[in-house]
Amino acid sequence: DSGVTQTPKHLITATGQRVTLRCSPRSGDLSVYWYQQSLDQGLQFLIQYYNGEERAKGNILERFSAQQFPDLHSELNLSSLELGDSALYFCASSATGHEQFFGPGTRLTVL
Amino acid sequence: AQRVTQPEKLLSVFKGAPVELKCNYSYSGSPELFWYVQYSRQRLQLLLRHISRESIKGFTADLNKGETSFHLKKPFAQEEDSAMYYCALGNSGGSNYKLTFGKGTLLTVNP
């Protein structure tokens, strides 16, 4: 067990809605990364936080945002949801960045 | 810009046969390469990193800077090797370190 936890496991919602995905990193890891995994795009890096600050941005839509809190847990907010946002969302944490430990993912289904 | 190419979406071999999963990268700096594996219904986990030059579960991978490749090899495939394999490229960004993943290769080892 890598120690990274994500909630919820599954989320089913409707188009136009807003959801929040939560990630708790491994104890002591300061970096949190968010990824989106879909069948056609594979694993896409969304955003990275390091000790509460945004450090790197990938292919993250403007409708999506994230933050990392003082206790180092992170939340990914997805708004104005579209059918195409249905995917598996992974969080990973790292102490050094060079080895990332992944959570079990949140499967989002937008109907 | 960082880019990782895994040319094969699907790869099917028989048990006991050699297997090679291809990975090519594009990066102007000093690359750090990884292989991650995702077994069915499980989270991604690190399989290999090029700097450690170790063999995990019989898999090896050599970084070839001339060919910008980091192919994953195993001489005798086992059924339990069936999984999704992702090649990943790390930049040299310090605390802005990020991984770029290929689209993955689904390996099926048939009995």
Coordinates of N, CA and C in Angstrom, one line a residue:
Chain A
D1 N 0.8 -1.2 0.0 CA 0.0 0.0 0.0 C 0.9 1.2 0.0
S2 N 0.7 2.1 -1.0 CA 1.5 3.3 -1.2 C 1.2 4.3 -0.2
G3 N 0.0 4.3 0.5 CA -0.3 5.3 1.5 C -1.1 6.5 0.9
V4 N -1.2 6.6 -0.4 CA -2.0 7.7 -1.0 C -3.5 7.3 -1.0
T5 N -4.3 8.1 -0.5 CA -5.7 7.8 -0.5 C -6.5 8.8 -1.3
Q6 N -7.6 8.3 -1.9 CA -8.4 9.2 -2.7 C -9.9 8.9 -2.4
T7 N -10.7 9.9 -2.3 CA -12.1 9.8 -2.1 C -12.9 10.7 -3.0
P8 N -14.0 10.4 -3.5 CA -14.6 9.0 -3.3 C -14.0 8.1 -4.4
K9 N -14.4 6.8 -4.3 CA -13.9 5.9 -5.3 C -14.6 6.0 -6.6
H10 N -15.9 6.3 -6.5 CA -16.7 6.4 -7.7 C -17.6 7.7 -7.5
L11 N -17.9 8.3 -8.6 CA -18.7 9.5 -8.6 C -19.5 9.6 -9.9
I12 N -20.8 9.6 -9.7 CA -21.7 9.7 -10.9 C -22.5 11.0 -10.7
T13 N -22.4 11.8 -11.8 CA -23.1 13.1 -11.7 C -23.6 13.5 -13.1
A14 N -24.3 14.6 -13.2 CA -24.9 15.0 -14.4 C -24.1 16.2 -15.1
T15 N -24.3 16.4 -16.3 CA -23.6 17.5 -17.0 C -24.0 18.8 -16.4
G16 N -23.0 19.7 -16.3 CA -23.2 21.0 -15.8 C -23.0 21.1 -14.3
Q17 N -22.8 20.0 -13.6 CA -22.6 19.9 -12.2 C -21.1 20.2 -11.8
R18 N -20.9 20.3 -10.5 CA -19.6 20.5 -10.0 C -19.3 19.4 -9.0
V19 N -18.0 18.9 -9.0 CA -17.6 17.9 -8.0 C -16.3 18.2 -7.5
T20 N -16.0 17.7 -6.3 CA -14.7 17.8 -5.7 C -14.1 16.5 -5.4
L21 N -12.9 16.2 -5.8 CA -12.2 15.0 -5.6 C -11.1 15.3 -4.5
R22 N -10.9 14.4 -3.6 CA -10.0 14.6 -2.5 C -8.8 13.6 -2.6
C23 N -7.7 14.1 -2.2 CA -6.5 13.2 -2.1 C -5.7 13.5 -0.9
S24 N -5.3 12.4 -0.2 CA -4.4 12.6 1.0 C -3.1 11.9 0.6
P25 N -2.0 12.7 0.6 CA -0.7 12.1 0.2 C -0.1 11.2 1.2
R26 N 1.0 10.5 0.9 CA 1.7 9.7 1.9 C 2.3 10.7 2.9
S27 N 2.4 10.1 4.1 CA 2.9 10.9 5.2 C 4.3 11.5 4.8
G28 N 4.4 12.8 4.9 CA 5.7 13.5 4.7 C 5.9 13.9 3.3
D29 N 5.1 13.5 2.3 CA 5.3 13.9 0.9 C 4.7 15.3 0.8
L30 N 5.5 16.2 0.2 CA 5.1 17.6 0.0 C 4.4 17.8 -1.3
S31 N 4.8 17.0 -2.3 CA 4.3 17.2 -3.6 C 3.0 16.3 -3.9
V32 N 2.0 17.0 -4.5 CA 0.8 16.2 -5.0 C 0.6 16.5 -6.4
Y33 N 0.3 15.5 -7.2 CA 0.1 15.6 -8.6 C -1.3 15.1 -8.9
W34 N -1.9 15.7 -9.9 CA -3.2 15.2 -10.4 C -3.1 14.8 -11.8
Y35 N -3.7 13.6 -12.1 CA -3.7 13.1 -13.5 C -5.1 12.7 -13.9
Q36 N -5.3 12.8 -15.2 CA -6.6 12.3 -15.7 C -6.3 11.1 -16.7
Q37 N -7.0 10.0 -16.5 CA -6.7 8.9 -17.3 C -8.0 8.5 -18.1
S38 N -7.9 8.6 -19.4 CA -9.0 8.2 -20.3 C -8.6 7.3 -21.4
L39 N -9.5 6.6 -22.0 CA -9.1 5.6 -23.0 C -8.4 6.2 -24.2
D40 N -8.9 7.3 -24.6 CA -8.3 7.9 -25.8 C -7.0 8.8 -25.5
Q41 N -7.0 9.4 -24.4 CA -5.8 10.3 -24.1 C -4.8 9.7 -23.2
G42 N -5.0 8.5 -22.7 CA -4.1 7.9 -21.8 C -4.0 8.7 -20.5
L43 N -2.8 8.8 -19.9 CA -2.6 9.4 -18.6 C -2.1 10.8 -18.8
Q44 N -2.9 11.8 -18.5 CA -2.5 13.2 -18.7 C -2.3 13.9 -17.4
F45 N -1.1 14.6 -17.3 CA -0.8 15.4 -16.1 C -1.7 16.6 -16.1
L46 N -2.3 16.9 -15.0 CA -3.1 18.1 -14.9 C -2.4 19.2 -14.1
I47 N -2.0 18.9 -12.9 CA -1.4 20.0 -12.1 C -0.6 19.4 -10.9
Q48 N 0.3 20.2 -10.5 CA 1.2 19.8 -9.3 C 1.1 20.9 -8.3
Y49 N 1.1 20.5 -7.0 CA 1.3 21.3 -5.9 C 2.4 20.9 -5.0
Y50 N 3.1 21.9 -4.5 CA 4.3 21.5 -3.6 C 4.1 22.4 -2.4
N51 N 3.9 21.7 -1.3 CA 3.8 22.4 0.1 C 2.8 23.6 0.0
G52 N 1.7 23.4 -0.6 CA 0.6 24.4 -0.7 C 0.6 25.3 -1.9
E53 N 1.7 25.3 -2.6 CA 1.8 26.2 -3.8 C 1.7 25.4 -5.1
E54 N 1.0 26.1 -6.1 CA 1.0 25.5 -7.4 C 2.3 25.6 -8.0
R55 N 2.8 24.4 -8.6 CA 4.2 24.4 -9.1 C 4.2 24.2 -10.6
A56 N 3.3 23.4 -11.1 CA 3.4 23.1 -12.5 C 1.9 22.8 -13.0
K57 N 1.7 23.2 -14.2 CA 0.4 23.0 -14.8 C 0.5 22.2 -16.1
G58 N -0.3 21.3 -16.3 CA -0.3 20.5 -17.5 C -1.6 20.8 -18.4
N59 N -2.2 19.8 -18.8 CA -3.4 20.0 -19.7 C -4.7 20.1 -18.9
I60 N -4.7 21.1 -18.0 CA -5.8 21.3 -17.2 C -6.7 22.4 -17.7
L61 N -8.0 22.0 -17.8 CA -9.0 23.0 -18.4 C -9.3 24.1 -17.4
E62 N -9.7 25.2 -17.9 CA -10.1 26.3 -17.0 C -11.2 26.0 -16.1
R63 N -12.0 25.1 -16.4 CA -13.2 24.7 -15.6 C -12.7 23.8 -14.4
F64 N -11.4 23.4 -14.4 CA -10.9 22.6 -13.3 C -10.0 23.5 -12.5
S65 N -9.9 23.2 -11.2 CA -9.0 23.9 -10.3 C -8.6 23.0 -9.2
A66 N -7.6 23.3 -8.6 CA -7.1 22.5 -7.5 C -6.5 23.3 -6.4
Q67 N -6.3 22.8 -5.2 CA -5.6 23.4 -4.2 C -5.0 22.4 -3.2
Q68 N -4.0 22.8 -2.5 CA -3.4 22.0 -1.5 C -3.5 22.7 -0.2
F69 N -3.9 22.0 0.8 CA -4.2 22.7 2.1 C -3.0 22.5 3.1
P70 N -3.0 23.3 4.2 CA -1.9 23.2 5.1 C -1.6 21.8 5.6
D71 N -2.6 20.9 5.7 CA -2.3 19.6 6.1 C -1.8 18.7 5.0
L72 N -1.6 19.3 3.8 CA -1.0 18.7 2.6 C -2.0 17.9 1.8
H73 N -3.3 17.7 2.3 CA -4.2 17.1 1.4 C -4.6 18.0 0.3
S74 N -5.1 17.4 -0.8 CA -5.4 18.3 -2.0 C -6.8 18.0 -2.5
E75 N -7.4 18.9 -3.1 CA -8.7 18.8 -3.7 C -8.6 19.2 -5.2
L76 N -9.3 18.5 -6.0 CA -9.4 18.8 -7.4 C -10.9 19.1 -7.6
N77 N -11.2 20.3 -8.1 CA -12.6 20.8 -8.3 C -12.8 20.8 -9.8
L78 N -13.9 20.1 -10.2 CA -14.3 20.1 -11.6 C -15.7 20.7 -11.7
S79 N -15.8 21.7 -12.6 CA -17.1 22.4 -12.7 C -17.6 22.4 -14.1
S80 N -18.9 22.7 -14.2 CA -19.6 22.7 -15.6 C -19.2 21.5 -16.3
L81 N -19.4 20.4 -15.6 CA -19.0 19.1 -16.2 C -19.6 18.7 -17.5
E82 N -18.8 18.1 -18.3 CA -19.3 17.7 -19.7 C -19.1 16.2 -19.8
L83 N -19.8 15.6 -20.7 CA -19.7 14.1 -20.9 C -18.2 13.7 -21.0
G84 N -17.4 14.5 -21.7 CA -16.0 14.1 -22.0 C -15.1 14.2 -20.8
D85 N -15.7 14.7 -19.7 CA -14.9 14.7 -18.4 C -14.9 13.4 -17.7
S86 N -15.7 12.5 -18.2 CA -15.8 11.1 -17.6 C -14.4 10.5 -17.8
A87 N -13.8 10.1 -16.7 CA -12.5 9.5 -16.7 C -12.1 9.0 -15.3
L88 N -10.9 8.5 -15.2 CA -10.4 8.1 -13.9 C -9.4 9.2 -13.5
Y89 N -9.5 9.7 -12.3 CA -8.6 10.8 -11.9 C -7.7 10.2 -10.8
F90 N -6.4 10.3 -11.1 CA -5.5 9.9 -10.1 C -4.7 11.0 -9.4
C91 N -4.4 10.8 -8.2 CA -3.6 11.7 -7.4 C -2.3 10.9 -7.2
A92 N -1.2 11.5 -7.2 CA 0.1 10.9 -6.8 C 0.8 11.9 -5.9
S93 N 1.6 11.3 -5.0 CA 2.4 12.1 -4.1 C 3.9 11.7 -4.2
S94 N 4.7 12.6 -3.8 CA 6.2 12.4 -3.9 C 6.9 13.2 -2.9
A95 N 8.0 12.7 -2.4 CA 8.9 13.4 -1.5 C 9.9 14.2 -2.4
T96 N 10.4 13.5 -3.4 CA 11.4 14.1 -4.2 C 10.9 14.5 -5.6
G97 N 9.8 13.9 -6.0 CA 9.3 14.1 -7.4 C 9.8 13.0 -8.3
H98 N 10.9 12.4 -8.0 CA 11.4 11.4 -8.9 C 10.7 10.1 -8.9
E99 N 10.2 9.8 -7.8 CA 9.3 8.6 -7.7 C 8.0 9.0 -7.2
Q100 N 7.0 8.8 -7.9 CA 5.6 9.2 -7.5 C 4.8 8.0 -7.1
F101 N 4.1 8.1 -6.1 CA 3.2 7.1 -5.5 C 1.8 7.4 -5.8
F102 N 1.1 6.5 -6.5 CA -0.2 6.8 -6.9 C -1.3 6.3 -5.9
G103 N -2.4 7.0 -5.9 CA -3.6 6.6 -5.2 C -4.4 5.7 -6.1
P104 N -5.5 5.2 -5.5 CA -6.3 4.2 -6.3 C -7.2 4.8 -7.3
G105 N -7.3 6.2 -7.3 CA -8.1 6.8 -8.3 C -9.6 7.0 -7.9
T106 N -10.2 8.0 -8.6 CA -11.6 8.3 -8.5 C -12.2 8.2 -9.9
R107 N -13.2 7.3 -10.0 CA -13.8 7.1 -11.3 C -15.0 8.1 -11.4
L108 N -14.9 9.0 -12.3 CA -16.0 10.0 -12.5 C -16.8 9.6 -13.8
T109 N -18.1 9.5 -13.6 CA -19.0 9.3 -14.7 C -19.9 10.5 -14.8
V110 N -19.9 11.1 -15.9 CA -20.8 12.3 -16.2 C -21.9 11.8 -17.1
L111 N -23.2 11.9 -16.7 CA -24.3 11.4 -17.5 C -25.0 12.6 -18.2
Chain B
A1 N 10.1 20.7 -25.3 CA 8.9 20.0 -24.8 C 9.2 18.5 -24.6
Q2 N 8.6 18.0 -23.6 CA 8.8 16.6 -23.3 C 7.7 15.8 -24.0
R3 N 8.1 14.6 -24.6 CA 7.2 13.8 -25.3 C 7.6 12.3 -25.1
V4 N 6.6 11.5 -24.9 CA 6.9 10.0 -24.7 C 6.0 9.3 -25.7
T5 N 6.6 8.4 -26.5 CA 5.8 7.7 -27.5 C 5.9 6.2 -27.2
Q6 N 4.8 5.6 -27.0 CA 4.7 4.1 -26.9 C 3.9 3.7 -28.2
P7 N 4.6 3.1 -29.2 CA 4.0 2.9 -30.5 C 2.9 1.8 -30.5
E8 N 3.0 0.9 -29.5 CA 2.0 -0.2 -29.5 C 1.0 0.0 -28.4
K9 N -0.3 0.1 -28.8 CA -1.4 0.2 -27.9 C -1.6 -1.2 -27.2
L10 N -1.5 -2.2 -28.0 CA -1.7 -3.6 -27.5 C -0.6 -4.5 -27.9
L11 N -0.2 -5.4 -27.0 CA 0.8 -6.4 -27.3 C 0.4 -7.7 -26.7
S12 N 0.3 -8.7 -27.5 CA -0.1 -10.0 -27.1 C 1.0 -11.0 -27.4
V13 N 1.4 -11.8 -26.3 CA 2.4 -12.8 -26.5 C 2.0 -14.1 -25.8
F14 N 2.7 -15.2 -26.0 CA 2.4 -16.4 -25.3 C 3.3 -16.5 -24.1
K15 N 2.9 -17.2 -23.1 CA 3.7 -17.5 -21.9 C 5.0 -18.1 -22.3
G16 N 6.1 -17.6 -21.7 CA 7.4 -18.1 -22.0 C 8.1 -17.4 -23.2
A17 N 7.3 -16.7 -23.9 CA 7.9 -15.9 -25.1 C 8.6 -14.6 -24.6
P18 N 9.6 -14.2 -25.3 CA 10.2 -12.9 -24.9 C 9.2 -11.7 -25.2
V19 N 9.3 -10.7 -24.4 CA 8.5 -9.5 -24.7 C 9.3 -8.3 -24.6
E20 N 9.0 -7.3 -25.5 CA 9.6 -6.0 -25.5 C 8.6 -5.0 -25.7
L21 N 8.5 -4.1 -24.8 CA 7.5 -2.9 -24.9 C 8.4 -1.7 -25.2
K22 N 8.0 -1.1 -26.3 CA 8.8 0.0 -26.9 C 8.4 1.4 -26.2
C23 N 9.5 2.2 -26.1 CA 9.3 3.5 -25.5 C 10.3 4.4 -26.2
N24 N 9.9 5.5 -26.8 CA 10.8 6.5 -27.3 C 10.5 7.8 -26.7
Y25 N 11.4 8.7 -26.5 CA 11.2 9.9 -25.8 C 11.8 11.1 -26.6
S26 N 11.3 12.3 -26.3 CA 11.9 13.5 -26.9 C 12.0 14.5 -25.7
Y27 N 13.3 14.9 -25.5 CA 13.6 15.8 -24.4 C 14.9 16.5 -24.6
S28 N 15.0 17.8 -24.5 CA 16.3 18.4 -24.8 C 17.3 18.4 -23.6
G29 N 16.8 18.1 -22.4 CA 17.6 18.1 -21.2 C 18.1 16.7 -20.9
S30 N 18.5 16.5 -19.7 CA 19.0 15.2 -19.3 C 17.8 14.4 -18.8
P31 N 17.5 13.3 -19.5 CA 16.2 12.6 -19.2 C 16.3 11.7 -18.0
E32 N 15.2 11.5 -17.3 CA 15.1 10.5 -16.3 C 13.9 9.6 -16.7
L33 N 14.1 8.3 -17.0 CA 13.0 7.5 -17.5 C 12.5 6.5 -16.5
F34 N 11.3 6.2 -16.6 CA 10.6 5.2 -15.7 C 9.7 4.3 -16.5
W35 N 9.4 3.2 -15.9 CA 8.3 2.3 -16.3 C 7.4 2.1 -15.1
Y36 N 6.1 2.4 -15.4 CA 5.1 2.2 -14.4 C 4.2 1.1 -14.9
V37 N 3.6 0.3 -14.0 CA 2.7 -0.8 -14.4 C 1.4 -0.6 -13.6
Q38 N 0.3 -1.0 -14.3 CA -1.0 -0.9 -13.7 C -1.7 -2.3 -13.9
Y39 N -1.8 -3.1 -12.9 CA -2.5 -4.4 -13.0 C -4.0 -4.1 -12.9
S40 N -4.7 -5.0 -13.4 CA -6.2 -4.8 -13.5 C -6.8 -4.4 -12.1
R41 N -7.5 -3.3 -12.2 CA -8.2 -2.8 -11.0 C -7.3 -2.3 -9.9
Q42 N -6.0 -2.1 -10.2 CA -5.1 -1.6 -9.2 C -4.5 -0.3 -9.6
R43 N -3.8 0.3 -8.6 CA -3.2 1.6 -8.9 C -1.9 1.5 -9.7
L44 N -1.5 2.5 -10.3 CA -0.2 2.5 -10.9 C 0.9 2.4 -9.9
Q45 N 1.9 1.6 -10.3 CA 3.1 1.5 -9.4 C 4.4 1.5 -10.2
L46 N 5.4 2.0 -9.5 CA 6.7 2.1 -10.2 C 7.2 0.7 -10.4
L47 N 7.7 0.4 -11.7 CA 8.3 -0.9 -12.0 C 9.8 -0.7 -12.0
L48 N 10.3 0.3 -12.8 CA 11.7 0.5 -13.0 C 12.0 1.9 -13.2
R49 N 13.2 2.3 -12.8 CA 13.7 3.6 -13.1 C 15.1 3.4 -13.7
H50 N 15.5 4.2 -14.7 CA 16.7 3.9 -15.4 C 17.9 4.1 -14.6
I51 N 17.9 5.0 -13.6 CA 19.1 5.3 -12.9 C 19.5 4.1 -11.9
S52 N 18.5 3.3 -11.6 CA 18.8 2.3 -10.6 C 19.3 1.0 -11.3
R53 N 19.1 0.9 -12.6 CA 19.6 -0.2 -13.4 C 19.4 -1.6 -12.8
E54 N 18.2 -1.7 -12.2 CA 17.9 -3.0 -11.6 C 16.9 -3.8 -12.4
S55 N 16.8 -5.1 -12.0 CA 15.8 -5.9 -12.7 C 14.7 -6.2 -11.7
I56 N 13.4 -5.9 -12.1 CA 12.3 -6.1 -11.2 C 11.3 -7.1 -11.9
K57 N 11.0 -8.1 -11.2 CA 10.1 -9.2 -11.8 C 10.6 -9.7 -13.1
G58 N 11.9 -9.7 -13.3 CA 12.5 -10.2 -14.5 C 12.6 -9.2 -15.7
F59 N 12.0 -8.0 -15.4 CA 12.0 -6.9 -16.4 C 13.3 -6.1 -16.3
T60 N 13.8 -5.7 -17.5 CA 14.9 -4.8 -17.5 C 14.6 -3.7 -18.6
A61 N 15.3 -2.6 -18.4 CA 15.2 -1.5 -19.4 C 16.5 -0.8 -19.5
D62 N 17.0 -0.5 -20.6 CA 18.2 0.3 -20.8 C 17.9 1.6 -21.5
L63 N 18.5 2.6 -21.0 CA 18.3 3.9 -21.6 C 19.3 4.0 -22.7
N64 N 18.9 4.3 -23.9 CA 19.7 4.4 -25.1 C 19.6 5.9 -25.6
K65 N 20.5 6.7 -25.2 CA 20.4 8.1 -25.5 C 20.5 8.4 -27.0
G66 N 21.3 7.6 -27.7 CA 21.5 7.8 -29.1 C 20.2 7.5 -29.9
E67 N 19.4 6.5 -29.4 CA 18.2 6.2 -30.1 C 17.0 6.8 -29.3
T68 N 17.3 7.6 -28.3 CA 16.2 8.1 -27.4 C 15.2 7.1 -27.1
S69 N 15.6 6.0 -26.6 CA 14.7 4.9 -26.3 C 14.9 4.3 -24.9
F70 N 13.9 3.7 -24.4 CA 13.9 3.1 -23.1 C 13.0 1.9 -23.1
H71 N 13.3 0.9 -23.9 CA 12.4 -0.2 -24.1 C 12.5 -1.2 -22.9
L72 N 11.3 -1.7 -22.6 CA 11.2 -2.6 -21.5 C 11.2 -4.1 -22.0
K73 N 12.0 -4.9 -21.4 CA 12.2 -6.3 -21.9 C 12.1 -7.3 -20.8
K74 N 11.6 -8.5 -21.2 CA 11.6 -9.6 -20.3 C 11.8 -10.9 -21.2
P75 N 12.7 -11.7 -20.9 CA 13.0 -12.9 -21.7 C 11.9 -13.9 -21.8
F76 N 11.2 -14.1 -20.7 CA 10.2 -15.1 -20.6 C 9.0 -14.6 -19.9
A77 N 8.0 -14.3 -20.7 CA 6.8 -13.6 -20.2 C 5.9 -14.6 -19.4
Q78 N 5.3 -14.1 -18.3 CA 4.4 -14.9 -17.5 C 3.0 -14.3 -17.5
E79 N 2.0 -15.2 -17.3 CA 0.6 -14.7 -17.3 C 0.4 -13.5 -16.4
E80 N 1.0 -13.5 -15.2 CA 0.8 -12.5 -14.3 C 1.5 -11.1 -14.7
D81 N 2.2 -11.1 -15.8 CA 2.7 -9.9 -16.4 C 1.7 -9.1 -17.1
S82 N 0.5 -9.7 -17.4 CA -0.5 -9.1 -18.1 C -1.0 -7.8 -17.4
A83 N -0.8 -6.7 -18.0 CA -1.1 -5.4 -17.3 C -0.9 -4.3 -18.3
M84 N -1.2 -3.1 -17.9 CA -1.0 -1.9 -18.7 C 0.4 -1.3 -18.2
Y85 N 1.2 -1.0 -19.2 CA 2.6 -0.5 -18.9 C 2.7 0.9 -19.5
Y86 N 3.2 1.8 -18.6 CA 3.4 3.2 -19.0 C 4.9 3.5 -18.9
C87 N 5.4 4.1 -19.9 CA 6.7 4.7 -19.9 C 6.5 6.2 -19.5
A88 N 7.4 6.7 -18.7 CA 7.3 8.1 -18.2 C 8.7 8.7 -18.3
L89 N 8.7 10.0 -18.6 CA 9.9 10.8 -18.7 C 9.8 12.0 -17.7
G90 N 10.8 12.1 -16.8 CA 10.9 13.1 -15.9 C 11.8 14.2 -16.4
N91 N 11.4 15.5 -16.0 CA 12.3 16.6 -16.4 C 13.3 16.8 -15.3
S92 N 14.0 17.9 -15.4 CA 15.0 18.2 -14.4 C 14.6 19.5 -13.6
G93 N 13.3 19.6 -13.3 CA 12.8 20.8 -12.8 C 12.9 21.1 -11.3
G94 N 13.7 20.3 -10.6 CA 13.7 20.5 -9.1 C 12.4 20.3 -8.5
S95 N 11.9 21.3 -7.7 CA 10.6 21.1 -7.1 C 9.5 21.3 -8.1
N96 N 9.8 21.7 -9.3 CA 8.8 21.7 -10.4 C 8.9 20.4 -11.2
Y97 N 9.5 19.4 -10.7 CA 9.6 18.2 -11.4 C 8.3 17.6 -11.8
K98 N 8.2 17.2 -13.1 CA 6.9 16.5 -13.5 C 7.3 15.4 -14.4
L99 N 6.3 14.4 -14.4 CA 6.4 13.3 -15.3 C 5.5 13.4 -16.5
T100 N 6.0 13.0 -17.6 CA 5.2 13.0 -18.8 C 5.0 11.5 -19.2
F101 N 3.8 11.0 -19.3 CA 3.6 9.6 -19.6 C 3.3 9.4 -21.0
G102 N 3.7 8.2 -21.5 CA 3.2 7.7 -22.8 C 1.7 7.3 -22.6
K103 N 1.1 6.9 -23.7 CA -0.3 6.5 -23.7 C -0.5 5.0 -23.2
G104 N 0.6 4.4 -23.0 CA 0.5 3.0 -22.4 C 0.4 1.9 -23.5
T105 N 0.9 0.7 -23.0 CA 0.8 -0.5 -23.9 C 0.1 -1.5 -23.0
L106 N -1.0 -2.1 -23.5 CA -1.6 -3.2 -22.8 C -1.0 -4.5 -23.2
L107 N -0.4 -5.1 -22.2 CA 0.3 -6.4 -22.5 C -0.6 -7.5 -22.0
T108 N -0.9 -8.5 -22.9 CA -1.6 -9.7 -22.6 C -0.7 -10.9 -22.8
V109 N -0.5 -11.7 -21.8 CA 0.3 -12.9 -21.9 C -0.7 -14.1 -21.9
N110 N -0.8 -14.8 -23.0 CA -1.7 -15.9 -23.1 C -1.1 -17.2 -22.7
P111 N -1.9 -18.1 -22.1 CA -1.4 -19.3 -21.6 C -1.0 -20.3 -22.7

